[in-house]
Short mmCIF file of C-alpha atoms in Angstrom, two decimals:
data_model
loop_
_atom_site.label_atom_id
_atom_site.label_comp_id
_atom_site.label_asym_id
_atom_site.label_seq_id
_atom_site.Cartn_x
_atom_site.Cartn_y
_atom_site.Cartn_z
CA UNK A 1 -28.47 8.91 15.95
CA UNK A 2 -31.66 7.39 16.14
CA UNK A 3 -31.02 4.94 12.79
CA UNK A 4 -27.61 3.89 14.38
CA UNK A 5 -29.25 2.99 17.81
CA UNK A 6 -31.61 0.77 16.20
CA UNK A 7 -29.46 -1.08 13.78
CA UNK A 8 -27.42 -1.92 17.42
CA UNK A 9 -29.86 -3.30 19.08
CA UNK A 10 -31.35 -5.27 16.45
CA UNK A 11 -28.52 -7.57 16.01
CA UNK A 12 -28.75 -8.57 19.93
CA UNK A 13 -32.88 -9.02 19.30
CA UNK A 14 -32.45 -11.44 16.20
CA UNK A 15 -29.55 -13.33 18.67
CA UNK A 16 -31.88 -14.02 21.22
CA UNK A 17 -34.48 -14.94 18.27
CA UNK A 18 -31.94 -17.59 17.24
CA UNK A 19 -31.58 -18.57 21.17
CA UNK A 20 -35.32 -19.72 21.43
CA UNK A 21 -35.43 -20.97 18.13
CA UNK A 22 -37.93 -18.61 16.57
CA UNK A 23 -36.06 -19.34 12.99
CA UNK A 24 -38.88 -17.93 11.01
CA UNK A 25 -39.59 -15.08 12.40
CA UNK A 26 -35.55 -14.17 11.74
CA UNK A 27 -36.01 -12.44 8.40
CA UNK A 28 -39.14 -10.61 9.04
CA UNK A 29 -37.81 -9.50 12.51
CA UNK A 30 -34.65 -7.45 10.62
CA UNK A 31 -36.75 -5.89 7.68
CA UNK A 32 -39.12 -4.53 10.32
CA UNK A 33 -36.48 -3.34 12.14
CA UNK A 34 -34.50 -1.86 9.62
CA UNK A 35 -37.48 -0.27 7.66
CA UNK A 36 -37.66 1.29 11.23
CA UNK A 37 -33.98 2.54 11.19
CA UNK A 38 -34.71 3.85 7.78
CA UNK A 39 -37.50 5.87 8.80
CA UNK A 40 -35.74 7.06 11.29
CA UNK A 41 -33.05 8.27 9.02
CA UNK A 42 -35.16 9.68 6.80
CA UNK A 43 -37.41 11.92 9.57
CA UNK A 44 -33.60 13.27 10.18
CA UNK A 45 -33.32 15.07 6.47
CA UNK A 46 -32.80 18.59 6.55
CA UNK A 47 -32.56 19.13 10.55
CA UNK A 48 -29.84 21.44 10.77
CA UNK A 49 -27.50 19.05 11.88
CA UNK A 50 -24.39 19.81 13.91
CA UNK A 51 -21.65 17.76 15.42
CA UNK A 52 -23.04 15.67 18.67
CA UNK A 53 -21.11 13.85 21.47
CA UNK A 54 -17.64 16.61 21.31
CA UNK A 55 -17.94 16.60 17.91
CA UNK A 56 -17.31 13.01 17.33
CA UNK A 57 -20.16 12.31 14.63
CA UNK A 58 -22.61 14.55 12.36
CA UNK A 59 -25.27 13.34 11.19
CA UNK A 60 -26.14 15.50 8.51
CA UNK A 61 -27.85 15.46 5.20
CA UNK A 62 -24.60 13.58 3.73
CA UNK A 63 -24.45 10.72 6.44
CA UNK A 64 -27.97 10.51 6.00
CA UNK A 65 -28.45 10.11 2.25
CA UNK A 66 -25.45 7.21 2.58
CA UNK A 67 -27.06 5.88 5.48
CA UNK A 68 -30.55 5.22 3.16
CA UNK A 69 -28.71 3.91 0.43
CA UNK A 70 -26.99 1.28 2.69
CA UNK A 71 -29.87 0.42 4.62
CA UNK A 72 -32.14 0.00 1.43
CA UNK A 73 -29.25 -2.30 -0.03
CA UNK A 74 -29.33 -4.02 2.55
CA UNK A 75 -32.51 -5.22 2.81
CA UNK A 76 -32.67 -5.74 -0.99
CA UNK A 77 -30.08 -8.31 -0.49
CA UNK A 78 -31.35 -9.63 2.67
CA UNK A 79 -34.39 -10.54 0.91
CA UNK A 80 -32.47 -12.76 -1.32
CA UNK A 81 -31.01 -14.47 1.35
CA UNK A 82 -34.35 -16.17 2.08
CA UNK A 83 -33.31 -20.28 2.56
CA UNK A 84 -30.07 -18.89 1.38
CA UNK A 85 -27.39 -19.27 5.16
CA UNK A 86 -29.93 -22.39 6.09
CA UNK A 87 -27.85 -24.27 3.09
CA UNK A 88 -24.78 -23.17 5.12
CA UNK A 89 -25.38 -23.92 8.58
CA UNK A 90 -29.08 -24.40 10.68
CA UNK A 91 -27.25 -20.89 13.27
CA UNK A 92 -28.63 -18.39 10.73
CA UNK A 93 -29.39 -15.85 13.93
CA UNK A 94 -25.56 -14.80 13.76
CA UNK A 95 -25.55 -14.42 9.68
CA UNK A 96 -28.13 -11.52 10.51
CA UNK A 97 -26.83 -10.65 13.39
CA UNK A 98 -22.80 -10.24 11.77
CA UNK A 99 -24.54 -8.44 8.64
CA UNK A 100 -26.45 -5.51 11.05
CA UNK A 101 -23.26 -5.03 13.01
CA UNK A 102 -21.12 -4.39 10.32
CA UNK A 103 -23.96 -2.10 9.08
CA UNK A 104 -23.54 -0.32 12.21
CA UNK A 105 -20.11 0.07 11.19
CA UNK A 106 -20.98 1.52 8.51
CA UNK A 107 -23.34 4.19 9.47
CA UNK A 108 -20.43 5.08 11.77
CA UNK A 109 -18.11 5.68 8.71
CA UNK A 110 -20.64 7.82 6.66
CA UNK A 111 -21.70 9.76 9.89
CA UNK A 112 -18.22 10.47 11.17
CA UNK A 113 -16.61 13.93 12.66
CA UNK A 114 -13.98 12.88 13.65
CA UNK A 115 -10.85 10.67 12.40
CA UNK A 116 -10.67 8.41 15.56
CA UNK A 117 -14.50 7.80 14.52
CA UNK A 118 -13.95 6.78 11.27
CA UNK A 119 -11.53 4.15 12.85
CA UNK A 120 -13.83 2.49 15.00
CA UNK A 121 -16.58 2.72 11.98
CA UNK A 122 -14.10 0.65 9.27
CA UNK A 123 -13.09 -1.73 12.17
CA UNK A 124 -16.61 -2.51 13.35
CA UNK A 125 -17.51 -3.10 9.56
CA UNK A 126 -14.51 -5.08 8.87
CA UNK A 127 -14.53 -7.41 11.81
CA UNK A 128 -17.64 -8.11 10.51
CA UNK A 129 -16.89 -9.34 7.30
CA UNK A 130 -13.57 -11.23 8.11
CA UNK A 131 -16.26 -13.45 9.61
CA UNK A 132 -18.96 -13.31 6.73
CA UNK A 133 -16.49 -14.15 4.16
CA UNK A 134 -15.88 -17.65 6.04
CA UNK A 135 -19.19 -18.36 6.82
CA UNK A 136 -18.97 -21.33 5.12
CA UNK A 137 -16.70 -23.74 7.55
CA UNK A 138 -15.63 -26.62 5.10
CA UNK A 139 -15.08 -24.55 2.00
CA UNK A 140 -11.74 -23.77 1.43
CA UNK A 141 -12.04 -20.82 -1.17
CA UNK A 142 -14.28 -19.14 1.45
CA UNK A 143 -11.56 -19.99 4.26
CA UNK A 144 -8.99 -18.36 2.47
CA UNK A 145 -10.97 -15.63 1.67
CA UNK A 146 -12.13 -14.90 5.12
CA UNK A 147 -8.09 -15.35 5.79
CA UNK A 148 -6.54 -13.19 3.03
CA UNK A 149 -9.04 -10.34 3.64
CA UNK A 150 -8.76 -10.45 7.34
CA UNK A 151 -4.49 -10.37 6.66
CA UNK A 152 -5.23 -7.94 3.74
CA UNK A 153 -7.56 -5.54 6.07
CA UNK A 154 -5.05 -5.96 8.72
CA UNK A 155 -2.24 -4.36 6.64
CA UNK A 156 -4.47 -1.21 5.20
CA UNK A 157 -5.41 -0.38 8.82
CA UNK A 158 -2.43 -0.07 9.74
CA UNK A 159 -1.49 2.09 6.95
CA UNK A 160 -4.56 3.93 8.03
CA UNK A 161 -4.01 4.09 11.82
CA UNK A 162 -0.30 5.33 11.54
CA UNK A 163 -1.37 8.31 9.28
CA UNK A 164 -3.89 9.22 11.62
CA UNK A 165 -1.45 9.22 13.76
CA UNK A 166 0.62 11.62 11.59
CA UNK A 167 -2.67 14.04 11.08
CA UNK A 168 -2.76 14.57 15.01
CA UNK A 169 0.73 15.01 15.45
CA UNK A 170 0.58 17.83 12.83
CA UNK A 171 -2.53 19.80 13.56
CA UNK A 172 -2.92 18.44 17.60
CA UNK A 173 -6.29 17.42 16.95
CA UNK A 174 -9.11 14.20 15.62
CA UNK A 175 -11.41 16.81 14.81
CA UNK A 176 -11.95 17.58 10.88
CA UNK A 177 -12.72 21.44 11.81
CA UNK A 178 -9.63 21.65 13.55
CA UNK A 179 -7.63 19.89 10.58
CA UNK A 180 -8.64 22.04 8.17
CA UNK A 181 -8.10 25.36 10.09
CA UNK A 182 -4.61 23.78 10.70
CA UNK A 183 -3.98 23.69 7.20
CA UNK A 184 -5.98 26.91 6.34
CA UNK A 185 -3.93 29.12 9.43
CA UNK A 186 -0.35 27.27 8.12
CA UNK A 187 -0.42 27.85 4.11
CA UNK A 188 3.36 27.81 3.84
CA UNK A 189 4.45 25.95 6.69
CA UNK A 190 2.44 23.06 7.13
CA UNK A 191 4.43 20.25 8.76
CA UNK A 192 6.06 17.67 6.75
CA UNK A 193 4.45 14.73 8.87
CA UNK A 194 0.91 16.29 8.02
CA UNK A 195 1.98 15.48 4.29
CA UNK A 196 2.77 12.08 5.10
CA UNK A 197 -0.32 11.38 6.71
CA UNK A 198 -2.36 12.31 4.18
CA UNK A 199 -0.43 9.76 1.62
CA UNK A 200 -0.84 6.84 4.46
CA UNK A 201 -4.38 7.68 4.58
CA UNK A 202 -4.96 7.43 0.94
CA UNK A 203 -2.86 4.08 0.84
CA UNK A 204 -4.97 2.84 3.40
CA UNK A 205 -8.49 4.21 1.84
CA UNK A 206 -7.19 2.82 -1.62
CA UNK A 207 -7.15 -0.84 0.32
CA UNK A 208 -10.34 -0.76 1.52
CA UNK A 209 -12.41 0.74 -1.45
CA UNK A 210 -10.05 -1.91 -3.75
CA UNK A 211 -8.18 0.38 -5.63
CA UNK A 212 -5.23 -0.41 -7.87
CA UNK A 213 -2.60 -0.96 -7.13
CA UNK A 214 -4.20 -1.96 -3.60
CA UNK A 215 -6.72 -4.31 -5.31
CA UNK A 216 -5.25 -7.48 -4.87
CA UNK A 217 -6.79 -8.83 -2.00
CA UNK A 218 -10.46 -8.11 -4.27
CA UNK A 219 -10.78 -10.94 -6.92
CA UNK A 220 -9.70 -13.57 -4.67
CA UNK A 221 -11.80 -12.66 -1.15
CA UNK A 222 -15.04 -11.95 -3.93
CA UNK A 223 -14.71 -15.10 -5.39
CA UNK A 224 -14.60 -17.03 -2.54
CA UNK A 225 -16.83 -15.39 0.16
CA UNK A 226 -20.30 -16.47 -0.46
CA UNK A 227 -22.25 -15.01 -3.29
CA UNK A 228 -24.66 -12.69 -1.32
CA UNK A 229 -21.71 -12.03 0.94
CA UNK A 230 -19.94 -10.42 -2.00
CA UNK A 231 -22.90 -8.69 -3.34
CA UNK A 232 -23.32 -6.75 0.46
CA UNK A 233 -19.56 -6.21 -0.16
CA UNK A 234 -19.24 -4.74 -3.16
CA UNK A 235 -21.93 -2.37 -2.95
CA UNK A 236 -22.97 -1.32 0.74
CA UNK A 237 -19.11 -1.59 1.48
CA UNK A 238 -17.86 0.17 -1.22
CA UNK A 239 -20.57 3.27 -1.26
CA UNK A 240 -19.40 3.56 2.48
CA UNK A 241 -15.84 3.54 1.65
CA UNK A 242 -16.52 6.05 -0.73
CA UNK A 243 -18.31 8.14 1.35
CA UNK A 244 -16.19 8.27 4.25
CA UNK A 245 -13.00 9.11 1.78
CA UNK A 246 -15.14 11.72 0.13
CA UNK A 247 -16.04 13.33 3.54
CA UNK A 248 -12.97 13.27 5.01
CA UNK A 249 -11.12 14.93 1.95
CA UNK A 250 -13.27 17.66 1.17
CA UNK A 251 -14.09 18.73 4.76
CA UNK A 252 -10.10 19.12 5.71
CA UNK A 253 -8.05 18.68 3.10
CA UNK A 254 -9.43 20.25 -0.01
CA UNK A 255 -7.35 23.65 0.42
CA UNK A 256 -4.19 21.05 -0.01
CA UNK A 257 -5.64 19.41 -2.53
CA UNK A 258 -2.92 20.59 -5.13
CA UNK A 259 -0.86 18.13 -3.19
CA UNK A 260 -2.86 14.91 -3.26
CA UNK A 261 -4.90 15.15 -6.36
CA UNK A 262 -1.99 14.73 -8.92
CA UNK A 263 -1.54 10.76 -6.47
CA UNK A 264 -5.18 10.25 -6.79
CA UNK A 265 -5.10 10.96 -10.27
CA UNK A 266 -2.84 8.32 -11.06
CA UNK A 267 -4.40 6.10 -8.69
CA UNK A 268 -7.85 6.07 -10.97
CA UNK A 269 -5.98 5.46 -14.37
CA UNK A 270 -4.31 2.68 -13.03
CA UNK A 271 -7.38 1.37 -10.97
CA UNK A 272 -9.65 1.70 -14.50
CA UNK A 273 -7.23 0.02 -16.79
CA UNK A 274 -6.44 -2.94 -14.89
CA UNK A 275 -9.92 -3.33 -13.61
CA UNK A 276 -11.96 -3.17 -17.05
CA UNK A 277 -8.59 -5.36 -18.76
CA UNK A 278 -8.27 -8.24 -16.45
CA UNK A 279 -11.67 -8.08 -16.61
CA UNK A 280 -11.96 -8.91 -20.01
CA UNK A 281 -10.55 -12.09 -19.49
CA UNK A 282 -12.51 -13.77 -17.15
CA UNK A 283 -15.00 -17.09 -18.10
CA UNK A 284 -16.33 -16.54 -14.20
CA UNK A 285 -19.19 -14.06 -14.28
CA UNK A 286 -18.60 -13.52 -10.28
CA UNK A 287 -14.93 -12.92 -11.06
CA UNK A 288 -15.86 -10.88 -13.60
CA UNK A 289 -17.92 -8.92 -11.53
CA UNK A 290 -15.14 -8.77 -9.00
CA UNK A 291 -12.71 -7.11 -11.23
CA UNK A 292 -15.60 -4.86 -12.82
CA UNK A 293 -15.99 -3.49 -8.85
CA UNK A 294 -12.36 -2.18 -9.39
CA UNK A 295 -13.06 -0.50 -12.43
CA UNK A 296 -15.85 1.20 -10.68
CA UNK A 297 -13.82 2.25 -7.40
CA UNK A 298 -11.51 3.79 -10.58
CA UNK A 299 -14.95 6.45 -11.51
CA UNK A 300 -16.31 6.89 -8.27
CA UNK A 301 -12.85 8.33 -7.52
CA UNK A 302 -13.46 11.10 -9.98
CA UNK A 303 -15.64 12.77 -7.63
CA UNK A 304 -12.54 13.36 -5.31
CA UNK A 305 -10.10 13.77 -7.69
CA UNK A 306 -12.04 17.06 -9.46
CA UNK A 307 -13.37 18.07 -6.25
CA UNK A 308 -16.24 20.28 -6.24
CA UNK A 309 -19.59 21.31 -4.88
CA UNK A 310 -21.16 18.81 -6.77
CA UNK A 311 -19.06 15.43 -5.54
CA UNK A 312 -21.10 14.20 -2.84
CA UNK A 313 -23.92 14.33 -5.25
CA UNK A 314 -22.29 12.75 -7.79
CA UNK A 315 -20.71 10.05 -5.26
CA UNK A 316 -24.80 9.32 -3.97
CA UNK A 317 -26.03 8.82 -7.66
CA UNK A 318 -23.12 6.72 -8.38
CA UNK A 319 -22.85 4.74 -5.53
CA UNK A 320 -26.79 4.11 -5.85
CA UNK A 321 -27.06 3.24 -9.70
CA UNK A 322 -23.91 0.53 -9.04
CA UNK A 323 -25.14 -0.85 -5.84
CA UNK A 324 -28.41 -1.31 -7.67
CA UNK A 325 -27.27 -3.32 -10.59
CA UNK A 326 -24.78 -5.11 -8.65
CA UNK A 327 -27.61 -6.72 -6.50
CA UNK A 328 -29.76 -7.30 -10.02
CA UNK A 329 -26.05 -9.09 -11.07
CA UNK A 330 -25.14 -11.17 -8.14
CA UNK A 331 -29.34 -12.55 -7.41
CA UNK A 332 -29.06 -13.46 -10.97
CA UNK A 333 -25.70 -15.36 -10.04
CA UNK A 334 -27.43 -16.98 -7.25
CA UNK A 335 -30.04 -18.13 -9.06
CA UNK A 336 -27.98 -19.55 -11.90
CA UNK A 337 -25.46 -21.40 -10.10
CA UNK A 338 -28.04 -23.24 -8.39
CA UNK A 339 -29.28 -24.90 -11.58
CA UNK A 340 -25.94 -25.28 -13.43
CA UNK A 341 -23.46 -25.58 -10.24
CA UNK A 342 -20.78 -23.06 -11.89
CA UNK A 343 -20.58 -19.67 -12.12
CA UNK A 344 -19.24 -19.07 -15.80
CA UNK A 345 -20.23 -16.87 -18.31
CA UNK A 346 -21.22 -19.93 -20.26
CA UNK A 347 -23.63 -20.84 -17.65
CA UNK A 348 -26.01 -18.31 -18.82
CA UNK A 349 -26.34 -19.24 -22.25
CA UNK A 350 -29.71 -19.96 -23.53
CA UNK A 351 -30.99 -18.12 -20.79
CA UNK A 352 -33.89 -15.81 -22.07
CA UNK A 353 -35.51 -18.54 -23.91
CA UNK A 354 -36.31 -20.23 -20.73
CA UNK A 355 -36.31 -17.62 -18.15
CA UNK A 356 -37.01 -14.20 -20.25
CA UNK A 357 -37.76 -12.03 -17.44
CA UNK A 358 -34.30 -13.03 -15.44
CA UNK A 359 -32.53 -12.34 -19.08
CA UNK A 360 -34.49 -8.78 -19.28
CA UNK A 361 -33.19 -7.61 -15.38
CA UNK A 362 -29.81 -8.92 -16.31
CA UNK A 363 -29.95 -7.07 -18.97
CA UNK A 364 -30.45 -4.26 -17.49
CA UNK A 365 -28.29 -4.35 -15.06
CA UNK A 366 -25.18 -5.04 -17.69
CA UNK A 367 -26.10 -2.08 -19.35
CA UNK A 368 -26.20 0.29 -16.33
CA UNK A 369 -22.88 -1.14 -14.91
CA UNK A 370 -22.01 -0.55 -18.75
CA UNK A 371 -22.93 3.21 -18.71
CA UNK A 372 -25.68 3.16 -21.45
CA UNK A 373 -27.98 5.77 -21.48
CA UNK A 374 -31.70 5.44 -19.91
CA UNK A 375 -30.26 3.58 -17.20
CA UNK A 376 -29.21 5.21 -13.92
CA UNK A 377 -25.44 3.82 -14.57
CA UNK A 378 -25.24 5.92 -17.46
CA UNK A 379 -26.54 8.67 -15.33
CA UNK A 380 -23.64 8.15 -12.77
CA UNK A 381 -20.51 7.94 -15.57
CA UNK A 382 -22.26 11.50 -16.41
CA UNK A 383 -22.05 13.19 -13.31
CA UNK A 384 -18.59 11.70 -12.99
CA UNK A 385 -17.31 13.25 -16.39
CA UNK A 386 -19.05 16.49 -16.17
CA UNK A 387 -17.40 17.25 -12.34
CA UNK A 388 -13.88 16.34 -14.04
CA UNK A 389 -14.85 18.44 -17.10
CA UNK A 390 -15.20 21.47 -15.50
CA UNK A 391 -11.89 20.87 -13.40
CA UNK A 392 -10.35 20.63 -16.52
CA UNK A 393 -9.15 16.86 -15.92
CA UNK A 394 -9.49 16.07 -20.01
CA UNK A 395 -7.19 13.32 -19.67
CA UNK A 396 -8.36 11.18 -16.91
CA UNK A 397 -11.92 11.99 -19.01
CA UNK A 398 -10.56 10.56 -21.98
CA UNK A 399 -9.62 7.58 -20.12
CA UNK A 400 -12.37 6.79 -18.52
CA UNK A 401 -14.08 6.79 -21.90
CA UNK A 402 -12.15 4.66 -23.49
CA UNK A 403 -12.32 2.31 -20.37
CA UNK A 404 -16.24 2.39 -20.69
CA UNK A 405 -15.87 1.15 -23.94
CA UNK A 406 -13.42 -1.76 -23.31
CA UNK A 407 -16.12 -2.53 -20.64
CA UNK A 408 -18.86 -2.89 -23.06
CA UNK A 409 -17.19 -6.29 -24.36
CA UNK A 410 -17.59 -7.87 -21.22
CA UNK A 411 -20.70 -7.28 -19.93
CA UNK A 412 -22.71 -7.73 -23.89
CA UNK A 413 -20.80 -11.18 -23.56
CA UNK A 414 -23.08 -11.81 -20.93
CA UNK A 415 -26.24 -10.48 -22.78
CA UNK A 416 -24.88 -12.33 -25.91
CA UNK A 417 -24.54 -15.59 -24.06
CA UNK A 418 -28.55 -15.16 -22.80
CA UNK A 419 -30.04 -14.14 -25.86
CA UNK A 420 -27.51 -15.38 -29.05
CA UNK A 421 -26.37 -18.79 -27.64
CA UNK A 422 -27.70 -21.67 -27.54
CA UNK A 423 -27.41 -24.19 -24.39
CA UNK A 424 -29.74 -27.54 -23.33
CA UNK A 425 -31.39 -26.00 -19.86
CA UNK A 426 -34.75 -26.05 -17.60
CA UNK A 427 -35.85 -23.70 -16.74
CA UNK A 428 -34.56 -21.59 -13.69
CA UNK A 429 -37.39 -21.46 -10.80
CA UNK A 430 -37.84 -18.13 -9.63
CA UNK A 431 -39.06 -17.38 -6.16
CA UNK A 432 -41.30 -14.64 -5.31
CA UNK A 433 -38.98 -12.73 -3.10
CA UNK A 434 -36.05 -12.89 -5.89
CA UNK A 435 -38.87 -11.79 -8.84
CA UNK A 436 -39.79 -8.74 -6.16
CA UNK A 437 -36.30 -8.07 -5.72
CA UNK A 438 -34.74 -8.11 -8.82
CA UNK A 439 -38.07 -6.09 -10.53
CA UNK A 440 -37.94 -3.72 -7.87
CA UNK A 441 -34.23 -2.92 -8.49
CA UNK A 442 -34.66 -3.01 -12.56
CA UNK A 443 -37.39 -0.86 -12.19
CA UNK A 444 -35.22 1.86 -10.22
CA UNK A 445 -32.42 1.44 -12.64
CA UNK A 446 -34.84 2.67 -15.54
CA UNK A 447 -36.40 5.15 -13.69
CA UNK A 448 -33.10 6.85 -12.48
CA UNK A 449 -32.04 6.92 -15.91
CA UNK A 450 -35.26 7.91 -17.58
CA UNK A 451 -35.68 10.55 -14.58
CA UNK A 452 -32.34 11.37 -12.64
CA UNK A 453 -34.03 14.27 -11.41
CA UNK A 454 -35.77 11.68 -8.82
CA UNK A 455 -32.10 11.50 -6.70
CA UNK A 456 -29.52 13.87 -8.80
CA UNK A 457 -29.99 16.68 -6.07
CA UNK A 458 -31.08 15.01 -3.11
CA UNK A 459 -27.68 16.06 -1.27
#
């Protein structure tokens, strides 16, 4: 509870930081702070947690473990945003400010015990990022982003909301314990309005992770949100999502899950084949990316489709290893598009004659998104396949394999492009903070691959 109090009041701090124009001290301010959160959340681990405030949240060794991951990605990305919002506007307070509250959002979601909980978590967080994605006042691709997502995230809630709705009206209570002794005490007679709410809820969980055929609000509010906007969204967003669909399914409805696995099921096929396709046809590497983030949501829903013992785990490594080399991905983008003003695939050709160190974390990072072994993406895809394995799923394994390997052309184009082709460029400058940043997060990629011991059974 401690984390989530701090990340509150932070926000408010850097607001009256902006207020008496203490610009530079801005960015230091919210690492402090959240390196404090994170300590925080990290003296929690292994305190015998049990549900606080009438059982409304838990902070337990799950919430926790998500809560690290999301904090550390946080700051990873913040630290690229260094002279980043002051090209957008000189009120860089609230950029901070919007970012922490929607990370307080997200705590919420990954810390949740109950349903009307997870409500107020996804709204705080989405609120949040209806306004991020139009930071940028006189571009139009981020207006319309900012306005298709906010539309977009209107529709899933209410998807969401009205089979909450349903759950309670079932089973009488909010409260996952009480769901799932509803369903456990009513094998055969389990009302048909529970079944319905569990459908809504997927359709609405499906929305806001950016699963197919819910995806197409995605490649459009990706592309035109800012570029460190859409890094924070596909990766701190998306592990959340995850996390709160994971915890929700396998603390009350796993004894039904004969019901809703054969939907999910279908759900991830169609999520990985349009997201590693469409993908293949991109020329926009942050397009490209955007798409690839749908392939992903399509494995990290393994983990609730064959669900096991072993799903949050494999969810955390997952989650970590793509949030990781997304961030590598999207600084690289940043850095790029600064020297050539586009974002195409084309725009990184030439690219590790000139800058071989950005070309070697790129690198890297293509090659865990790509699953290749000795890098912690390669790690994830196994956890993934081995939970399905042993729930028998061989055809959603076979699949995702052959997925994997249709994404392979798309993200060696990139890797061809920096080290096979040929292109008239200076050479990108590099700040210190983006060098820390993206070594930092290449080195972690390696080591989780060499050594997935170092996270593989932290929860």
């Amino acid at each position: 509870m401690n984390t989530l109090i701090i990340i509150s009041v932070l926000p408010i701090v850097l607001l009256y930081l902006g207020l008496y124009k203490a610009q530079k001290a801005l960015l230091p301010v919210t690492i402090i702070g959240m390196l404090v959160a994170l300590g925080a959340a990290v003296m929690q681990w292994n305190d015998n947690a049990l549900p606080i405030y009438h059982g409304m949240m838990l902070f337990n060794n799950f919430s926790i473990a998500f809560s690290v991951v999301s904090i550390i990605s946080t700051i990873l990305i913040l630290m690229l945003s260094k002279g980043y919002f002051e090209k957008i506007s000189s009120h860089i307070a609230e950029y901070y400010a919007i970012i922490l509250f929607s990370l307080v959002g997200i705590v919420v979601m990954v810390s949740y015990h109950n349903l009307t909980m997870l409500f107020v978590g996804i709204e705080i967080m989405s609120v949040s990022l209806y306004i991020l994605a139009g930071i940028r006042k006189n571009d139009f691709a981020s207006n319309e982003s900012a306005l298709k997502y906010f539309l977009m995230g209107a529709f899933s809630t209410g998807f969401l909301l009205f089979g909450i709705t349903l759950i309670y009206g079932a089973s009488g209570s909010f409260d996952l314990d009480a769901i799932r002794d509803y369903v456990l005490t009513h094998p055969r007679n389990i009302d048909p309005i529970f079944y319905t709410g569990v459908l809504l809820i997927i359709v609405g969980l499906c929305f806001k992770v950016g699963a197919a055929p819910f995806h197409f609000w995605t490649p459009d509010v990706y592309e035109g949100a800012p570029s460190l906007i859409t890094a924070y969204m596909s990766t701190v967003v998306k592990a959340a999502g995850f996390a709160a669909f994971l915890r929700l399914f396998s603390a009350s409805f796993s004894s039904i899950a004969a019901f809703w696995s054969p939907v999910l099921m279908v759900i991830t096929i169609i999520t990985l084949f349009i997201g590693n396709i469409t993908a293949l046809y991109q020329q926009s590497f942050k397009r490209m990316l955007a798409f690839s983030s749908i392939s992903h949501a399509g494995y990290l829903m393994f983990a609730i489709v064959a669900l096991g013992a072993a799903s949050a785990n494999s969810v955390f490594v997952y989650a970590t290893a793509y949030s990781i080399a997304s961030i590598i991905a999207f600084g690289a983008l940043v850095l790029v598009r600064q020297q050539t003003g586009s974002d195409n695939v084309d725009g990184f050709n030439g690219l590790a004659r000139k800058n071989p160190f950005l070309a070697f974390v790129l690198t890297v990072s293509m090659l865990s998104l790509a699953g290749i072994p000795l890098t912690a993406g390669f790690i994830g895809k196994f956890y993934m396949f081995s939970g399905a394995l042993l729930q028998y799923k061989y055809i959603m394994v076979i699949v995702a394999v052959v997925n994997a390997i249709i994404s392979i052309f798309y993200y060696f184009r990139v890797i061809i492009a920096m080290y096979f082709r040929s292109a008239e460029r200076n050479e990108v400058v590099i700040p210190a903070y983006y060098k820390f940043v993206l070594g930092f997060s290449a080195l972690v990629t390696i080591a989780i691959g060499v050594y997935p011991a170092l996270i593989s059974s932290l929860i």
